Coordinates of C-alpha atoms and ligand atoms in Angstrom, one line a residue:
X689 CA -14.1 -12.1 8.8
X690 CA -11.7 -9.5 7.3
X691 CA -12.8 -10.2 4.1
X692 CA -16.0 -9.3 5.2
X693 CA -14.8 -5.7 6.5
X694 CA -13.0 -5.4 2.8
X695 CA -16.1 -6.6 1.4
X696 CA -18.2 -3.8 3.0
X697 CA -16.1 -1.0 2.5
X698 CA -15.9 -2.2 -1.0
X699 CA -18.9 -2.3 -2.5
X700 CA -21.9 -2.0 0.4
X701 CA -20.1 1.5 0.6
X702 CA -21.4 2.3 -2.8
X703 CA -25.3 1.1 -1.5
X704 CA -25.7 2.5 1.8
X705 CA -24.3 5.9 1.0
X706 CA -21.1 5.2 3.2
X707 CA -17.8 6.1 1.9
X708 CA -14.1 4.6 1.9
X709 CA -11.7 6.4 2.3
X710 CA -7.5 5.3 1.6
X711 CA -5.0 7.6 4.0
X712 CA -1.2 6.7 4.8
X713 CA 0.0 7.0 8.5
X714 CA 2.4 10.1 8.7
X715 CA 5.7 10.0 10.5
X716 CA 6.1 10.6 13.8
X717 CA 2.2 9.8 14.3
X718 CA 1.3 7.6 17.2
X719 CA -1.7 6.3 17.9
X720 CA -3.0 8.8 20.3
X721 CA -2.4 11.6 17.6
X722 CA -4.3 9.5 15.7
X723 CA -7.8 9.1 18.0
X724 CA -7.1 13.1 18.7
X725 CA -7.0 13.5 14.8
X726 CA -9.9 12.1 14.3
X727 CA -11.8 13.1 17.3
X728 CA -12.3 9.4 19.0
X729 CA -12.0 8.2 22.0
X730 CA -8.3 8.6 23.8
X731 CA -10.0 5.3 26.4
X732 CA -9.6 3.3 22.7
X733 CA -5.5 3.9 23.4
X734 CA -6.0 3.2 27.8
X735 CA -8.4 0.3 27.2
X736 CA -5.7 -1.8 25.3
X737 CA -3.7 -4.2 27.4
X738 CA 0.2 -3.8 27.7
X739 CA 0.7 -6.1 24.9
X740 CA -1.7 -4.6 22.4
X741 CA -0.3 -0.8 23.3
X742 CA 3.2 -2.2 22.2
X743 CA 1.3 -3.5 19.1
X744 CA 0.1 0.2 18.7
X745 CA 3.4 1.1 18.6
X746 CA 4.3 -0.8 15.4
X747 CA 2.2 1.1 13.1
X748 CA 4.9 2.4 10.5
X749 CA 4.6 5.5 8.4
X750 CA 3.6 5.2 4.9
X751 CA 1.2 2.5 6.1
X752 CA -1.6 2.7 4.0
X753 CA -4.9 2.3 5.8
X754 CA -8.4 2.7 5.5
X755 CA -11.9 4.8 6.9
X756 CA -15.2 4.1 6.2
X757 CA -17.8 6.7 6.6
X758 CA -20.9 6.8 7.6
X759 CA -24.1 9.1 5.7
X760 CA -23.2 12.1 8.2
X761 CA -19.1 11.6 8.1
X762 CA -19.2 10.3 10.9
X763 CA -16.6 7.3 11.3
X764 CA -17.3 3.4 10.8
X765 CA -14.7 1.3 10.6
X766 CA -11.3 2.3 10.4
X767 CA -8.1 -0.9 9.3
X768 CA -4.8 -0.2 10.0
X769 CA -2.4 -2.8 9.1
X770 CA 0.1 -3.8 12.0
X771 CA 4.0 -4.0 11.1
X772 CA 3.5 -7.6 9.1
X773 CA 0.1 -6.9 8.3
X774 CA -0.5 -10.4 9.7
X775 CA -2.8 -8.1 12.2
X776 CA -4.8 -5.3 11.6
X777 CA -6.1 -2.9 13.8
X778 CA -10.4 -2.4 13.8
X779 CA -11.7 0.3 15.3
X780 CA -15.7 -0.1 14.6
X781 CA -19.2 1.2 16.1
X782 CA -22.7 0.1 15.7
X783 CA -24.6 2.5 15.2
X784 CA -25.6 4.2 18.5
X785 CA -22.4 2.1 20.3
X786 CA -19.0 3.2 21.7
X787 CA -16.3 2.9 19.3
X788 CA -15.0 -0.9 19.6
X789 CA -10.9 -1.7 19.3
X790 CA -9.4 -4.7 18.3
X791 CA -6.2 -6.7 17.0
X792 CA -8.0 -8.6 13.4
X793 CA -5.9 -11.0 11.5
X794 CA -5.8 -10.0 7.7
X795 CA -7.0 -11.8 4.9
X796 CA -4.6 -12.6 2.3
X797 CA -3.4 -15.3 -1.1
X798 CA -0.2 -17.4 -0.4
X799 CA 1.2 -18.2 -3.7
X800 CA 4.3 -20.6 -5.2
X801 CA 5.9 -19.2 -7.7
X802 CA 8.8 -20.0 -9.9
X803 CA 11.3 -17.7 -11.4
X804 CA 13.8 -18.6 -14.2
X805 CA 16.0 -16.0 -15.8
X806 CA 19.6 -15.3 -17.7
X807 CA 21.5 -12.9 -16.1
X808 CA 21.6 -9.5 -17.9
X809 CA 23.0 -6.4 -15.4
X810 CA 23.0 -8.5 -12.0
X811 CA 20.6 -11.4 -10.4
X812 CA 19.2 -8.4 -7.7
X813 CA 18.7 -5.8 -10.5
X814 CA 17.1 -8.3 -13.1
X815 CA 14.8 -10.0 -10.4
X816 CA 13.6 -6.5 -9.9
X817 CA 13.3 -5.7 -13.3
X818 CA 11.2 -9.1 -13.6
X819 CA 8.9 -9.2 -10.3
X820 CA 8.8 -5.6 -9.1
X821 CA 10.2 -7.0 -6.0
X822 CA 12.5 -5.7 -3.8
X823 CA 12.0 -8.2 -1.2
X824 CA 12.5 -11.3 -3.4
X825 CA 15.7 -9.6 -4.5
X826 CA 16.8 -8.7 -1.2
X827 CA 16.0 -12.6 -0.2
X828 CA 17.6 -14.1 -3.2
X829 CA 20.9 -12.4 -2.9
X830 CA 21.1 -12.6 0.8
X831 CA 20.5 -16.7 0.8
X832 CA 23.3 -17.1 -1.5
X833 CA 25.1 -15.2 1.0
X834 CA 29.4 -16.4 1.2
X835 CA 28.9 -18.9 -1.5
X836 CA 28.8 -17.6 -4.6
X837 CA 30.7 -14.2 -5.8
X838 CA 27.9 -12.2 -7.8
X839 CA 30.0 -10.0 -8.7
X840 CA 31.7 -12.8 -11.2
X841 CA 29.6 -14.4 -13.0
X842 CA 29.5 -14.6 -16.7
X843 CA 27.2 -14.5 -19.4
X844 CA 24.7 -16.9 -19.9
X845 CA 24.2 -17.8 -16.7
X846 CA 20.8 -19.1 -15.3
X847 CA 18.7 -18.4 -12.3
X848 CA 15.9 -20.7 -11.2
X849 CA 13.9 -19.4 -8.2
X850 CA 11.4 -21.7 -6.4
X851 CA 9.3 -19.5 -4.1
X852 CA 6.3 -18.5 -1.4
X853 CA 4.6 -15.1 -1.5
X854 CA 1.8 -13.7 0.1
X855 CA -0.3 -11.3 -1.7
X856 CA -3.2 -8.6 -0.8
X857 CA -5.2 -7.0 -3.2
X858 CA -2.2 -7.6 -5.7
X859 CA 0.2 -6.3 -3.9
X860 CA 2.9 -7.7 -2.0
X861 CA 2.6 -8.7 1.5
X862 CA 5.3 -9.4 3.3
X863 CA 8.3 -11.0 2.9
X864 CA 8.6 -13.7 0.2
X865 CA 10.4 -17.3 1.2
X866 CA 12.4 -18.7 -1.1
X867 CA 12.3 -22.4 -0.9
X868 CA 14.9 -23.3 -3.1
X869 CA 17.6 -21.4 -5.5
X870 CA 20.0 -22.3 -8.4
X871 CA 22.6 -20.6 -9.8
X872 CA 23.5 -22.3 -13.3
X873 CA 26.7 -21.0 -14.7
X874 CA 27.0 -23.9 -17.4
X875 CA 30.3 -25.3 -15.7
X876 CA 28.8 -25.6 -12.1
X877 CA 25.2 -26.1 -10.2
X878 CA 25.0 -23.9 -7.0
X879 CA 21.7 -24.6 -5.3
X880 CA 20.4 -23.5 -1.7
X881 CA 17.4 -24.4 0.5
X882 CA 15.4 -23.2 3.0
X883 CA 14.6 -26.2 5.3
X884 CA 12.1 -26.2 7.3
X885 CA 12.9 -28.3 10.0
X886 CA 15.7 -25.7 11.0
X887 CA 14.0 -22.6 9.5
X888 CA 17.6 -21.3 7.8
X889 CA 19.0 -21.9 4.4
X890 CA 21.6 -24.8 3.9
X891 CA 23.4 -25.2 0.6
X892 CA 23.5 -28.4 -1.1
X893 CA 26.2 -30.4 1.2
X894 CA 23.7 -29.5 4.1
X895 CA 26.2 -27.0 5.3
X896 CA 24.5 -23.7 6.8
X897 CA 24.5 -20.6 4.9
X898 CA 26.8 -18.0 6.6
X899 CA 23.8 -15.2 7.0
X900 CA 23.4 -12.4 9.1
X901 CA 23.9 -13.3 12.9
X902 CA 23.0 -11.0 16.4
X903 CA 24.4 -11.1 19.7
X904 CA 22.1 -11.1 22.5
X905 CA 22.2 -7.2 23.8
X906 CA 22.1 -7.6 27.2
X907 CA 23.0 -10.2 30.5
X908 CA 19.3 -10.6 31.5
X909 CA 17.8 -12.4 34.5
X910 CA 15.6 -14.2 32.5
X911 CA 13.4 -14.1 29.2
X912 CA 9.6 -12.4 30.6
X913 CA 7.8 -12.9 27.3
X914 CA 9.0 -14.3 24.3
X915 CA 8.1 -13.9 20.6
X916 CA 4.7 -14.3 18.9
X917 CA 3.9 -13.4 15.7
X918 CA 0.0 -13.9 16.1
X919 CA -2.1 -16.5 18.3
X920 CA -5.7 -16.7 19.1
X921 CA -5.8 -16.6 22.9
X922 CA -8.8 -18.7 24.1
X923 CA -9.4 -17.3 27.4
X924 CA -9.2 -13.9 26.3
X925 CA -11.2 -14.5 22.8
X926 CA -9.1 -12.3 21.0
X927 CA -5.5 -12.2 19.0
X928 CA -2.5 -11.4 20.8
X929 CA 1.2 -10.7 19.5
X930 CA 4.3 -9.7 20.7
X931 CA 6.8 -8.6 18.3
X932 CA 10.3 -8.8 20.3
X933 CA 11.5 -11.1 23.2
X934 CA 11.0 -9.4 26.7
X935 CA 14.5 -10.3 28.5
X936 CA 13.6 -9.2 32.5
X937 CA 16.7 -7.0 34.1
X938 CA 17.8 -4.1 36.4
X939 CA 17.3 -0.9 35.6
X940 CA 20.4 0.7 33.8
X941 CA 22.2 -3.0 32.9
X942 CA 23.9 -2.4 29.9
X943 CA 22.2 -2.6 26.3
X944 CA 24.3 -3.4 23.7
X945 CA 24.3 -3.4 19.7
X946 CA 23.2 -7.1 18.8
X947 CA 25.2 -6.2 15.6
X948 CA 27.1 -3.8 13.5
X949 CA 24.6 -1.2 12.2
X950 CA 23.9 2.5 11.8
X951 CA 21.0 4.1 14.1
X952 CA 18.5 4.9 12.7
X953 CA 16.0 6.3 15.8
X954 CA 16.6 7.8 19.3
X955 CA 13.7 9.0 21.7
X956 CA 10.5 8.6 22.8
X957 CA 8.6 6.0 20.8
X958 CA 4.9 5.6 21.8
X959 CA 4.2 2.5 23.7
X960 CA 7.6 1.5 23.6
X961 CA 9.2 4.2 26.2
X962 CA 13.0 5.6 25.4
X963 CA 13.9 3.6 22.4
X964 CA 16.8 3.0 20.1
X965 CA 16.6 1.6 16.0
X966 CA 19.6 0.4 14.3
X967 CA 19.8 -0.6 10.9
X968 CA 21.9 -3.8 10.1
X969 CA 23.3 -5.4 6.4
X970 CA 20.5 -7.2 4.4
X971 CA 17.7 -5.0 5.7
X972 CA 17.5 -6.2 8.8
X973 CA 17.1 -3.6 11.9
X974 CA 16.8 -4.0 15.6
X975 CA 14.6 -2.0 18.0
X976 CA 15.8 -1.8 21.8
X977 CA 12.8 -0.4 23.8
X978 CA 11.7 0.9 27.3
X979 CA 15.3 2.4 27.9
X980 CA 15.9 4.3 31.1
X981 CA 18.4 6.6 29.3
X982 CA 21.2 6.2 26.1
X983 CA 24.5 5.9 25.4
X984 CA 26.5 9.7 25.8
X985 CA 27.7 9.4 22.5
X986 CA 24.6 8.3 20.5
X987 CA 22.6 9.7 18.0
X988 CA 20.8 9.4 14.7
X989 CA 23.1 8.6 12.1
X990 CA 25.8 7.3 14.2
X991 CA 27.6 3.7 13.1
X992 CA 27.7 1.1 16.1
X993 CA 29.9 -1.9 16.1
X994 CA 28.4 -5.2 17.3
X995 CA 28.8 -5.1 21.1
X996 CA 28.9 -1.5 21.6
X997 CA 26.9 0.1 24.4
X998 CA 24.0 1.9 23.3
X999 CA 21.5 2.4 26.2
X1000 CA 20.2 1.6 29.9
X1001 CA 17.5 -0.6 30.7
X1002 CA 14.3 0.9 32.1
X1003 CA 11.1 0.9 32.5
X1004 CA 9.8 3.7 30.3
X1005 CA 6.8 3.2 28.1
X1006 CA 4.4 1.0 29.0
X1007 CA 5.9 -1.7 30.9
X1008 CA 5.2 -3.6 34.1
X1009 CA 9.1 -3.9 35.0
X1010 CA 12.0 -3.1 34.4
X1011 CA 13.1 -5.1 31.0
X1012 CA 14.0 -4.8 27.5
X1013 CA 12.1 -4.9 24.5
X1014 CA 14.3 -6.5 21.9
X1015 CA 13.0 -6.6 18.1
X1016 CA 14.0 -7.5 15.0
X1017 CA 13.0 -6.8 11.8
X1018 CA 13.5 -7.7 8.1
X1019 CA 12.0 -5.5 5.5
X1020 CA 10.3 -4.4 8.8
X1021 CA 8.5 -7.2 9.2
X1022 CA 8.7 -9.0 12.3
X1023 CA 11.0 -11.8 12.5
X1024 CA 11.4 -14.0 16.1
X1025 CA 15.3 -12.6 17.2
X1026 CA 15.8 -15.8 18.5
X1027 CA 16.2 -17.4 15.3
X1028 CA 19.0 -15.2 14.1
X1029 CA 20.9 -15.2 17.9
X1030 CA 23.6 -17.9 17.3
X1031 CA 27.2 -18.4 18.3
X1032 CA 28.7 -20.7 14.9
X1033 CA 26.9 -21.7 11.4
X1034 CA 26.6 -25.7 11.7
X1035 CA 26.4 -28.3 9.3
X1036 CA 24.0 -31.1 9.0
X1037 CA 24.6 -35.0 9.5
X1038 CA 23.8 -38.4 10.3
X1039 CA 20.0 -39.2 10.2
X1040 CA 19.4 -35.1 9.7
X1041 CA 21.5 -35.0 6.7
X1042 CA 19.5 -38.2 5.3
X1043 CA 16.1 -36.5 5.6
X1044 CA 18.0 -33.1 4.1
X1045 CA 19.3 -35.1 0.9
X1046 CA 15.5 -36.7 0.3
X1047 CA 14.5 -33.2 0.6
X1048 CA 17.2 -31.6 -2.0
X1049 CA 16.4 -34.4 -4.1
X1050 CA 13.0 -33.7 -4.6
X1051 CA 13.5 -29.8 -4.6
X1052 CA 16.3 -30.5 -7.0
X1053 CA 13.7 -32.5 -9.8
X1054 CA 11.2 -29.4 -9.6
X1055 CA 13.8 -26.5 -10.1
X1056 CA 14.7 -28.5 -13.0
X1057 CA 11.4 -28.7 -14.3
X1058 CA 11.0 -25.0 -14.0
X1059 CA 14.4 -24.5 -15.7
X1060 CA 12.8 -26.4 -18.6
X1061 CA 9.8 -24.3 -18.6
X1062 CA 11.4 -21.4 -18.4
X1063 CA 8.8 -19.4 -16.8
X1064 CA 8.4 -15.9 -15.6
X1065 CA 5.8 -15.2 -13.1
X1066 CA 3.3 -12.2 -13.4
X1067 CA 4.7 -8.7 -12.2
X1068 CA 3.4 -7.5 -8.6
X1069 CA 2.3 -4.5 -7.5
X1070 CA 4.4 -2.7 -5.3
X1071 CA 4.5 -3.2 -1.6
X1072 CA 1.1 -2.1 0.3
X1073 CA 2.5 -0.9 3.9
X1074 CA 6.3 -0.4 3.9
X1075 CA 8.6 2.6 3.9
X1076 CA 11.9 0.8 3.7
X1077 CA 14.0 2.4 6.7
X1078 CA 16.7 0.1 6.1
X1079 CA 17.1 1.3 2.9
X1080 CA 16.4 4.7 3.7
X1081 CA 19.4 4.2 6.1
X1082 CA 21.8 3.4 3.7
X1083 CA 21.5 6.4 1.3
Ligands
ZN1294 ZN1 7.8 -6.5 24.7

């Protein structure tokens, strides 16, 4: 269907007389500014549910997205990418119609690849210099997290990467999965895999990798809506998601960092009410939204410890009770904060630990195959959508 939409703006844009236009979504633009920017319909913001205003509210800036013009200017079809860009935004009109809105999900290739270098300045540096990828360096180094020392190794040693990516138009497209890792230094084989079954990397005694862990920010009464990253909804005939977990409390129970982190955003964030950003190790980042008011001491810039009272729930925003929107983010895409909430790292055993060895053993054949090989996959371009904050943070 998307492709379609790309399709015509494309090339039936050349035939009809209609015209495409690229544009990038400025900072501190909501989605209102947006419809008032472009003289449409404010109803296109009021018409949306509660869930697709919060989805409004995870356009980034930088995002690049796309008009299509009609013979007398007037607009089309307009695509804006939605945080993961697993959604997009369409705002369309038949000819003498209203202007239509809805959540799309976007087309894109999901690719294997396979990665095999020597070390020359550092793995994160040379898988840059190799892929044009942030993101794949970002993953790599953070799944070998605890268990190897980069910092020390020597000359000569080997990198094989086994790994997922998902593409658009070229470009990168979210955040790539690496399947499995080795680390050759001649006198020792380090390897780590992503299993499925538990969705977290394991190294090769099925032990856990020690990675980046949250608290959960607040004692709520219970969870009102938990995490979707995109699902058709039947009833309604149309995609819905929900990028955070919904956790139902009073208003002004304590919110709290879910880890150590430097803020990144106070205020008003459309859709989302009073809200807070903090940016955590490993480019993750946390979002804590409709807020009745903040911490006394908190601002932009400031570093919190894990634990450390930033805010009050509320209600602020749209919202239909008092609750708080918790997100997390990596690369700022979406990620479900309930897969990174945990109390110890675990290690895997008994009839789980059988089905893990099968599985290294298999994954342990092709990374030497590609070893063998030697190959190098072709560069990337750079990422479509993002403006790293995380990064952004750090400087
Ligand atoms: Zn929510």
């Amino acid at each position: 269907m998307i492709r379609i939409i790309f399709f015509i703006i494309l090339f039936v844009s050349l035939a009809f007389g209609t015209r495409a236009e690229d544009h990038y979504w400025e900072k501190g633009e909501t989605f209102l500014k947006f419809l008032e920017k472009n003289s449409l319909p404010f109803s296109l913001y009021w018409g949306l549910d509660i869930e697709d205003k919060e989805m409004a509210a995870e356009i980034y800036a930088g995002t690049k997205y796309y008009i299509l013009r009609g013979d007398e200017d007037d607009i089309r079809q307009i695509l804006i990418p939605v945080a993961s860009g697993e959604l997009q935004l369409h705002i369309y009109k038949e000819k003498d119609e209203d202007y239509t809105v809805q959540f799309t999900p976007a087309a894109y290739q999901e690719s294997e690849k396979e990665l095999v270098f020597k070390l020359q300045l550092s793995p994160y540096q040379d898988i840059i210099a190799l892929t044009n990828s942030t993101l794949l360096a970002r993953e790599f180094v953070n799944s070998f997290q605890g268990n190897i020392d980069f910092k020390r190794l020597r000359e000569g040693t080997e990198f094989v990467l086994l790994y997922k990516e998902k593409t658009r138009l070229g470009s990168h497209f979210s955040n790539p999965l690496i399947k499995a890792a080795m680390v050759d230094t001649k006198s020792k084989k380090e390897y780590v895999f992503y299993y499925e079954p538990k969705g977290r990397y394991y190294n090769n005694d099925g032990k856990e990798i020690e990675g980046f862990f949250l608290m959960t920010p607040l004692k709520y009464t219970r969870i009102s809506s938990p995490f979707t990253l995109k699902r058709w909804h039947p009833v309604l005939q149309k995609y819905r998601a929900h990028y955070g977990i919904d956790y139902a409390a009073p208003i002004g129970t304590q919110v709290k960092a879910a880890g150590d982190g430097k803020v990144t955003f106070v205020g008003p964030q459309n859709g989302y009410g009073k809200t807070v950003k903090i940016a955590h190790e490993g480019g993750y980042s946390t979002l804590y939204a409709h807020l009745n008011g903040f911490a006394k001491s908190l601002k932009n810039g400031k570093y919190v410890k894990k634990g450390e009272l930033i805010a009050y729930v509320g209600n602020t925003g749209v919202s239909t009770g008092p609750h708080l929107h918790f997100g997390l983010y990596k690369s700022n895409q979406p990620i479900n904060p309930a897969s990174v909430i945990k109390v110890a790292k675990s290690a895997l055993s008994g009839k789980e630990k059988t089905e893990f060895n099968k599985y290294t053993e298999v994954m342990k054949e092709k990374i030497a195959e590609a070893q063998a090989k030697g190959v190098i996959p072709e560069m990337d371009g750079s990422f479509v959508y993002v403006i790293d904050i995380a990064d952004n943070a750090d400087s």
